[in-house]
PDB file of C-alpha atoms in Angstrom:
ATOM      1  CA  MET A  24      20.829 -33.903 -20.900  1.00 36.00           C
ATOM      2  CA  LYS A  25      22.090 -30.816 -22.522  1.00 41.00           C
ATOM      3  CA  ASP A  26      23.274 -26.978 -21.413  1.00 41.00           C
ATOM      4  CA  ASN A  27      20.760 -24.251 -21.273  1.00 44.00           C
ATOM      5  CA  GLN A  28      22.064 -20.890 -20.483  1.00 47.00           C
ATOM      6  CA  ARG A  29      20.295 -18.861 -22.776  1.00 49.00           C
ATOM      7  CA  GLY A  30      17.053 -17.783 -23.459  1.00 47.00           C
ATOM      8  CA  ALA A  31      14.791 -18.485 -25.991  1.00 49.00           C
ATOM      9  CA  ASP A  32      15.773 -15.028 -28.306  1.00 51.00           C
ATOM     10  CA  GLY A  33      19.371 -16.135 -27.546  1.00 50.00           C
ATOM     11  CA  HIS A  34      20.383 -13.599 -24.742  1.00 52.00           C
ATOM     12  CA  GLU A  35      22.440 -14.872 -21.761  1.00 45.00           C
ATOM     13  CA  ILE A  36      19.528 -15.245 -18.754  1.00 49.00           C
ATOM     14  CA  ALA A  37      21.734 -17.494 -16.493  1.00 53.00           C
ATOM     15  CA  LEU A  38      25.422 -17.070 -14.979  1.00 49.00           C
ATOM     16  CA  GLU A  39      25.896 -21.367 -15.041  1.00 49.00           C
ATOM     17  CA  ALA A  40      24.934 -23.635 -17.663  1.00 53.00           C
ATOM     18  CA  ARG A  41      21.412 -25.381 -16.453  1.00 53.00           C
ATOM     19  CA  GLN A  42      21.457 -29.046 -17.247  1.00 59.00           C
ATOM     20  CA  ALA A  43      17.986 -29.449 -19.291  1.00 60.00           C
ATOM     21  CA  THR A  44      15.893 -33.337 -18.988  1.00 63.00           C
ATOM     22  CA  ASP A  45      12.488 -32.420 -21.137  1.00 70.00           C
ATOM     23  CA  ASP A  46      11.882 -29.112 -20.037  1.00 81.00           C
ATOM     24  CA  ARG A  47      12.522 -29.263 -17.044  1.00 82.00           C
ATOM     25  CA  LEU A  48      15.982 -27.467 -15.808  1.00 90.00           C
ATOM     26  CA  HIS A  49      18.069 -27.843 -13.053  1.00 84.00           C
ATOM     27  CA  SER A  50      20.732 -25.582 -12.173  1.00 80.00           C
ATOM     28  CA  PRO A  51      23.966 -25.979  -9.846  1.00 84.00           C
ATOM     29  CA  SER A  52      23.060 -22.886  -7.428  1.00 77.00           C
ATOM     30  CA  VAL A  53      19.706 -23.938  -6.633  1.00 80.00           C
ATOM     31  CA  ALA A  54      21.705 -27.446  -5.769  1.00 78.00           C
ATOM     32  CA  ARG A  55      23.639 -25.281  -3.655  1.00 86.00           C
ATOM     33  CA  ASN A  56      21.689 -23.013  -1.294  1.00 86.00           C
ATOM     34  CA  TRP A  57      18.460 -24.423  -1.671  1.00 91.00           C
ATOM     35  CA  GLY A  58      18.508 -25.127   2.290  1.00 94.00           C
ATOM     36  CA  PRO A  59      19.946 -22.179   3.827  1.00 96.00           C
ATOM     37  CA  ILE A  60      17.054 -20.127   1.531  1.00 97.00           C
ATOM     38  CA  VAL A  61      13.940 -22.550   2.778  1.00 97.00           C
ATOM     39  CA  GLU A  62      15.072 -22.134   6.034  1.00 97.00           C
ATOM     40  CA  ALA A  63      15.281 -18.037   5.858  1.00 98.00           C
ATOM     41  CA  PHE A  64      12.404 -17.988   4.118  1.00 98.00           C
ATOM     42  CA  GLY A  65      10.409 -20.020   7.085  1.00 97.00           C
ATOM     43  CA  GLU A  66      12.083 -17.160   9.597  1.00 97.00           C
ATOM     44  CA  LEU A  67      11.359 -14.368   7.536  1.00 97.00           C
ATOM     45  CA  MET A  68       8.347 -14.405   5.463  1.00 97.00           C
ATOM     46  CA  PRO A  69       5.044 -16.295   6.563  1.00 93.00           C
ATOM     47  CA  VAL A  70       4.591 -19.084   5.369  1.00 96.00           C
ATOM     48  CA  ALA A  71       0.974 -19.339   4.402  1.00 97.00           C
ATOM     49  CA  GLY A  72      -0.766 -17.717   1.577  1.00 97.00           C
ATOM     50  CA  HIS A  73      -0.582 -16.347  -1.999  1.00 98.00           C
ATOM     51  CA  VAL A  74       2.780 -15.722  -3.164  1.00 98.00           C
ATOM     52  CA  LEU A  75       3.558 -14.324  -6.812  1.00 97.00           C
ATOM     53  CA  GLU A  76       7.633 -14.711  -7.380  1.00 98.00           C
ATOM     54  CA  LEU A  77       9.143 -12.408  -9.861  1.00 97.00           C
ATOM     55  CA  GLY A  78      12.196 -13.720 -11.768  1.00 96.00           C
ATOM     56  CA  SER A  79      11.550 -17.507 -11.151  1.00 96.00           C
ATOM     57  CA  GLY A  80      14.719 -18.752 -13.545  1.00 94.00           C
ATOM     58  CA  THR A  81      14.586 -22.806 -13.896  1.00 94.00           C
ATOM     59  CA  GLY A  82      11.379 -23.028 -10.866  1.00 95.00           C
ATOM     60  CA  GLU A  83      13.585 -25.092  -9.217  1.00 95.00           C
ATOM     61  CA  HIS A  84      13.002 -22.750  -5.255  1.00 94.00           C
ATOM     62  CA  ALA A  85       9.899 -22.213  -6.455  1.00 97.00           C
ATOM     63  CA  ALA A  86       9.005 -26.388  -6.079  1.00 96.00           C
ATOM     64  CA  ARG A  87      11.266 -26.297  -3.121  1.00 95.00           C
ATOM     65  CA  LEU A  88       8.895 -23.977  -1.107  1.00 97.00           C
ATOM     66  CA  CYS A  89       6.246 -25.509  -1.876  1.00 97.00           C
ATOM     67  CA  VAL A  90       7.051 -28.700  -0.727  1.00 96.00           C
ATOM     68  CA  ALA A  91       8.300 -27.135   2.301  1.00 97.00           C
ATOM     69  CA  TYR A  92       5.510 -25.260   3.372  1.00 98.00           C
ATOM     70  CA  PRO A  93       2.824 -27.223   1.941  1.00 97.00           C
ATOM     71  CA  ASP A  94       0.243 -23.895   2.679  1.00 98.00           C
ATOM     72  CA  LEU A  95       1.517 -21.861   0.394  1.00 98.00           C
ATOM     73  CA  ARG A  96      -0.114 -21.590  -3.199  1.00 98.00           C
ATOM     74  CA  TRP A  97       2.786 -20.190  -5.350  1.00 98.00           C
ATOM     75  CA  GLN A  98       2.592 -17.946  -8.250  1.00 97.00           C
ATOM     76  CA  PRO A  99       5.828 -17.996  -9.900  1.00 97.00           C
ATOM     77  CA  SER A 100       7.219 -15.682 -13.337  1.00 96.00           C
ATOM     78  CA  ASP A 101       9.498 -15.273 -16.078  1.00 96.00           C
ATOM     79  CA  PRO A 102       9.862 -13.097 -18.663  1.00 95.00           C
ATOM     80  CA  ASP A 103      11.556 -16.078 -20.700  1.00 94.00           C
ATOM     81  CA  ALA A 104       9.644 -18.874 -22.539  1.00 95.00           C
ATOM     82  CA  THR A 105      12.603 -21.629 -21.725  1.00 92.00           C
ATOM     83  CA  SER A 106      12.306 -20.698 -18.427  1.00 94.00           C
ATOM     84  CA  ARG A 107       8.147 -20.792 -18.248  1.00 96.00           C
ATOM     85  CA  ARG A 108       8.337 -23.979 -19.846  1.00 95.00           C
ATOM     86  CA  SER A 109      10.567 -25.045 -17.418  1.00 95.00           C
ATOM     87  CA  ILE A 110       8.652 -24.099 -14.300  1.00 97.00           C
ATOM     88  CA  ALA A 111       5.991 -25.548 -15.833  1.00 97.00           C
ATOM     89  CA  SER A 112       7.159 -28.628 -15.787  1.00 96.00           C
ATOM     90  CA  TRP A 113       8.269 -27.887 -12.441  1.00 96.00           C
ATOM     91  CA  ALA A 114       4.856 -26.982 -11.451  1.00 97.00           C
ATOM     92  CA  SER A 115       3.553 -29.862 -12.393  1.00 95.00           C
ATOM     93  CA  SER A 116       5.012 -32.135  -9.618  1.00 93.00           C
ATOM     94  CA  ILE A 117       3.468 -29.880  -7.536  1.00 96.00           C
ATOM     95  CA  PRO A 118       0.325 -31.744  -5.594  1.00 93.00           C
ATOM     96  CA  ASP A 119      -2.930 -30.089  -5.797  1.00 94.00           C
ATOM     97  CA  GLY A 120      -1.873 -26.903  -7.636  1.00 94.00           C
ATOM     98  CA  ARG A 121       0.050 -24.970  -4.946  1.00 97.00           C
ATOM     99  CA  MET A 122       1.999 -24.220  -7.885  1.00 98.00           C
ATOM    100  CA  ALA A 123       0.180 -22.569 -10.249  1.00 97.00           C
ATOM    101  CA  PRO A 124       1.962 -21.931 -14.497  1.00 96.00           C
ATOM    102  CA  PRO A 125       4.352 -19.769 -14.580  1.00 97.00           C
ATOM    103  CA  LEU A 126       2.890 -16.167 -16.003  1.00 95.00           C
ATOM    104  CA  ASP A 127       5.155 -14.232 -18.733  1.00 94.00           C
ATOM    105  CA  ILE A 128       6.050 -10.887 -16.099  1.00 93.00           C
ATOM    106  CA  ARG A 129       9.275  -8.207 -16.576  1.00 92.00           C
ATOM    107  CA  ALA A 130       9.604  -6.712 -13.233  1.00 92.00           C
ATOM    108  CA  ASP A 131      10.944  -3.521 -14.883  1.00 89.00           C
ATOM    109  CA  ASP A 132       7.068  -3.336 -16.566  1.00 82.00           C
ATOM    110  CA  THR A 133       4.318  -2.706 -14.207  1.00 71.00           C
ATOM    111  CA  TRP A 134       1.740  -3.793 -15.592  1.00 73.00           C
ATOM    112  CA  TRP A 135       1.636  -7.460 -13.909  1.00 78.00           C
ATOM    113  CA  THR A 136      -0.023  -5.188 -11.348  1.00 78.00           C
ATOM    114  CA  SER A 137      -3.027  -5.015 -12.735  1.00 77.00           C
ATOM    115  CA  GLN A 138      -3.008  -8.644 -13.691  1.00 72.00           C
ATOM    116  CA  LYS A 139      -6.571 -10.943 -12.344  1.00 71.00           C
ATOM    117  CA  GLY A 140      -6.215 -13.332  -9.531  1.00 75.00           C
ATOM    118  CA  PRO A 141      -5.650 -13.991  -6.435  1.00 84.00           C
ATOM    119  CA  THR A 142      -3.776 -10.868  -4.114  1.00 91.00           C
ATOM    120  CA  PRO A 143      -0.445 -12.001  -3.060  1.00 96.00           C
ATOM    121  CA  ASP A 144       0.676 -12.541   0.547  1.00 97.00           C
ATOM    122  CA  ALA A 145       4.137 -11.501  -0.127  1.00 98.00           C
ATOM    123  CA  ILE A 146       6.776 -10.955  -3.114  1.00 98.00           C
ATOM    124  CA  VAL A 147       9.831 -13.079  -3.940  1.00 98.00           C
ATOM    125  CA  SER A 148      12.427 -12.460  -5.886  1.00 98.00           C
ATOM    126  CA  ILE A 149      15.305 -14.492  -5.461  1.00 97.00           C
ATOM    127  CA  ASN A 150      19.034 -14.444  -7.509  1.00 96.00           C
ATOM    128  CA  MET A 151      16.981 -11.489  -9.605  1.00 96.00           C
ATOM    129  CA  ILE A 152      18.039  -8.309  -8.908  1.00 97.00           C
ATOM    130  CA  HIS A 153      21.853  -8.093  -9.893  1.00 97.00           C
ATOM    131  CA  ILE A 154      21.193  -9.971 -13.332  1.00 95.00           C
ATOM    132  CA  ALA A 155      18.751  -7.627 -14.174  1.00 96.00           C
ATOM    133  CA  PRO A 156      18.619  -3.644 -15.191  1.00 96.00           C
ATOM    134  CA  TRP A 157      18.575  -1.461 -12.045  1.00 97.00           C
ATOM    135  CA  ALA A 158      14.452  -0.511 -13.869  1.00 96.00           C
ATOM    136  CA  ALA A 159      13.908  -3.796 -12.808  1.00 96.00           C
ATOM    137  CA  ALA A 160      14.340  -3.300  -9.063  1.00 97.00           C
ATOM    138  CA  GLU A 161      12.628  -0.090  -9.334  1.00 96.00           C
ATOM    139  CA  GLY A 162       9.640  -1.936 -11.046  1.00 96.00           C
ATOM    140  CA  LEU A 163       9.478  -4.869  -8.648  1.00 97.00           C
ATOM    141  CA  PHE A 164       9.266  -2.398  -5.507  1.00 97.00           C
ATOM    142  CA  HIS A 165       6.504   0.037  -8.035  1.00 95.00           C
ATOM    143  CA  GLY A 166       4.445  -2.767  -8.083  1.00 95.00           C
ATOM    144  CA  ALA A 167       5.020  -4.087  -4.880  1.00 96.00           C
ATOM    145  CA  GLY A 168       3.675  -1.142  -2.850  1.00 96.00           C
ATOM    146  CA  GLN A 169       0.740  -1.447  -5.315  1.00 93.00           C
ATOM    147  CA  VAL A 170       0.095  -4.954  -4.686  1.00 94.00           C
ATOM    148  CA  LEU A 171       0.872  -5.651  -1.249  1.00 96.00           C
ATOM    149  CA  ALA A 172      -1.631  -4.867   2.556  1.00 96.00           C
ATOM    150  CA  SER A 173      -0.583  -3.629   4.937  1.00 97.00           C
ATOM    151  CA  GLY A 174       1.766  -6.295   6.585  1.00 97.00           C
ATOM    152  CA  GLY A 175       2.487  -7.533   3.226  1.00 98.00           C
ATOM    153  CA  ARG A 176       6.431  -8.953   2.714  1.00 98.00           C
ATOM    154  CA  VAL A 177       9.277  -8.534   0.299  1.00 98.00           C
ATOM    155  CA  PHE A 178      11.639 -11.198  -0.140  1.00 99.00           C
ATOM    156  CA  LEU A 179      15.283 -11.369  -2.164  1.00 99.00           C
ATOM    157  CA  TYR A 180      17.868 -13.317  -1.758  1.00 98.00           C
ATOM    158  CA  GLY A 181      21.679 -13.146  -3.563  1.00 97.00           C
ATOM    159  CA  PRO A 182      24.369 -11.036  -3.258  1.00 98.00           C
ATOM    160  CA  PHE A 183      24.194  -7.453  -2.170  1.00 98.00           C
ATOM    161  CA  LYS A 184      26.775  -4.374  -0.987  1.00 98.00           C
ATOM    162  CA  ARG A 185      26.705  -3.549   3.003  1.00 98.00           C
ATOM    163  CA  HIS A 186      27.259   0.663   2.863  1.00 97.00           C
ATOM    164  CA  GLY A 187      29.467   0.295  -0.524  1.00 96.00           C
ATOM    165  CA  ALA A 188      31.198  -3.180   1.360  1.00 96.00           C
ATOM    166  CA  THR A 189      31.206  -6.138   0.566  1.00 97.00           C
ATOM    167  CA  ALA A 190      33.097  -9.440   0.450  1.00 97.00           C
ATOM    168  CA  GLU A 191      36.248  -9.645  -1.814  1.00 97.00           C
ATOM    169  CA  SER A 192      34.178 -11.983  -4.000  1.00 96.00           C
ATOM    170  CA  ASN A 193      31.422 -10.270  -4.160  1.00 97.00           C
ATOM    171  CA  LEU A 194      33.958  -7.542  -5.768  1.00 97.00           C
ATOM    172  CA  ARG A 195      34.851  -9.814  -8.461  1.00 97.00           C
ATOM    173  CA  PHE A 196      31.580 -11.350  -8.877  1.00 96.00           C
ATOM    174  CA  ASP A 197      29.986  -7.219  -9.497  1.00 97.00           C
ATOM    175  CA  ALA A 198      32.914  -7.014 -12.743  1.00 98.00           C
ATOM    176  CA  ASP A 199      32.030  -9.745 -14.152  1.00 96.00           C
ATOM    177  CA  LEU A 200      28.503  -9.293 -14.300  1.00 97.00           C
ATOM    178  CA  LYS A 201      29.059  -5.540 -15.278  1.00 97.00           C
ATOM    179  CA  ARG A 202      31.741  -6.999 -17.991  1.00 97.00           C
ATOM    180  CA  ARG A 203      28.731  -9.158 -19.394  1.00 95.00           C
ATOM    181  CA  ASN A 204      26.411  -6.677 -19.401  1.00 96.00           C
ATOM    182  CA  PRO A 205      27.079  -2.456 -17.805  1.00 97.00           C
ATOM    183  CA  ASP A 206      23.400  -2.786 -16.483  1.00 97.00           C
ATOM    184  CA  TRP A 207      23.864  -5.752 -14.175  1.00 97.00           C
ATOM    185  CA  GLY A 208      25.984  -5.653 -10.941  1.00 98.00           C
ATOM    186  CA  VAL A 209      25.554  -6.607  -6.952  1.00 98.00           C
ATOM    187  CA  ARG A 210      23.381  -3.458  -5.552  1.00 99.00           C
ATOM    188  CA  ASP A 211      24.343  -1.743  -2.703  1.00 98.00           C
ATOM    189  CA  LEU A 212      21.648  -2.992  -0.123  1.00 98.00           C
ATOM    190  CA  ASP A 213      21.494   0.005   2.273  1.00 98.00           C
ATOM    191  CA  ALA A 214      22.333   2.877  -0.500  1.00 98.00           C
ATOM    192  CA  GLU A 215      20.079   1.419  -3.667  1.00 98.00           C
ATOM    193  CA  ILE A 216      17.346  -1.249  -2.704  1.00 98.00           C
ATOM    194  CA  ALA A 217      16.604   0.345   0.826  1.00 98.00           C
ATOM    195  CA  PRO A 218      15.915   3.917  -0.141  1.00 98.00           C
ATOM    196  CA  LEU A 219      13.404   1.889  -2.927  1.00 97.00           C
ATOM    197  CA  ALA A 220      11.657  -0.641  -0.295  1.00 98.00           C
ATOM    198  CA  HIS A 221      11.059   3.004   1.761  1.00 98.00           C
ATOM    199  CA  ALA A 222       9.863   5.138  -1.257  1.00 98.00           C
ATOM    200  CA  ALA A 223       7.302   2.470  -1.928  1.00 97.00           C
ATOM    201  CA  GLY A 224       6.374   2.107   2.014  1.00 98.00           C
ATOM    202  CA  PHE A 225       8.064  -0.771   2.928  1.00 98.00           C
ATOM    203  CA  THR A 226      10.151   0.905   6.480  1.00 93.00           C
ATOM    204  CA  HIS A 227      10.913  -2.295   8.386  1.00 96.00           C
ATOM    205  CA  MET A 228      13.981  -4.593   6.622  1.00 98.00           C
ATOM    206  CA  SER A 229      15.306  -7.837   8.606  1.00 98.00           C
ATOM    207  CA  VAL A 230      18.309  -9.198   7.093  1.00 98.00           C
ATOM    208  CA  ARG A 231      20.150 -12.805   7.446  1.00 98.00           C
ATOM    209  CA  ASP A 232      23.954 -13.836   6.225  1.00 98.00           C
ATOM    210  CA  MET A 233      24.082 -16.443   3.810  1.00 97.00           C
ATOM    211  CA  PRO A 234      26.452 -19.208   2.863  1.00 96.00           C
ATOM    212  CA  ALA A 235      28.667 -17.770   0.197  1.00 94.00           C
ATOM    213  CA  ASN A 236      28.126 -14.017   1.051  1.00 96.00           C
ATOM    214  CA  ASN A 237      24.644 -13.853   0.176  1.00 98.00           C
ATOM    215  CA  LEU A 238      21.839 -12.763   2.224  1.00 98.00           C
ATOM    216  CA  SER A 239      18.366 -12.837   2.397  1.00 98.00           C
ATOM    217  CA  VAL A 240      16.552  -9.540   3.120  1.00 99.00           C
ATOM    218  CA  CYS A 241      12.541  -9.322   3.974  1.00 99.00           C
ATOM    219  CA  PHE A 242      10.786  -6.419   4.100  1.00 99.00           C
ATOM    220  CA  VAL A 243       7.258  -5.625   5.568  1.00 98.00           C
ATOM    221  CA  LYS A 244       5.107  -2.966   4.088  1.00 98.00           C
ATOM    222  CA  ASP A 245       3.911   0.014   6.881  1.00 96.00           C
TER     223      ASP A 245
END
């Protein structure tokens, strides 16, 4: 096995060393958090229908959610070629083609809203917004507002500030993110993310506290 923390272009795309066996990558954080995420997803989201995931990373979360909720049809995506190879390998382990081969999508490039295929019922982004430029969050909600029908949902997971406040560990994490890339950082759910969502037509927000000072958040389109 080998560490795989950088993408195909050499840029840092993961905050931890991802272990690789052949093409399939394994993220240590997924091993810790996938159970609570699966549970929160089942409480906040529809567990049947078509899901588009932006920033699928290794593909492990998608695979776990497909196993837990067999009525989901999951379309993963990632802009990094190394990650897409891992996602494709994980997808091959899911029966009946319920986890599709990954698309090459950047959340901040809203051409993805015109992609052919089933119209998603939900859009998912797990641990992406804080390790991407702010334009990725803008693109996510702008695109979601275009492609999701009334009642469609956006599911986010990760660390967030609430009205400017967060746990001390998240403040240290935010400083480390900005050291790595000044365009990254822990976003404020109330002051930054919610206004984006509202502007795109998502005015109902549900929040669930998660382990390690993370949040699961669901926005519902009007």
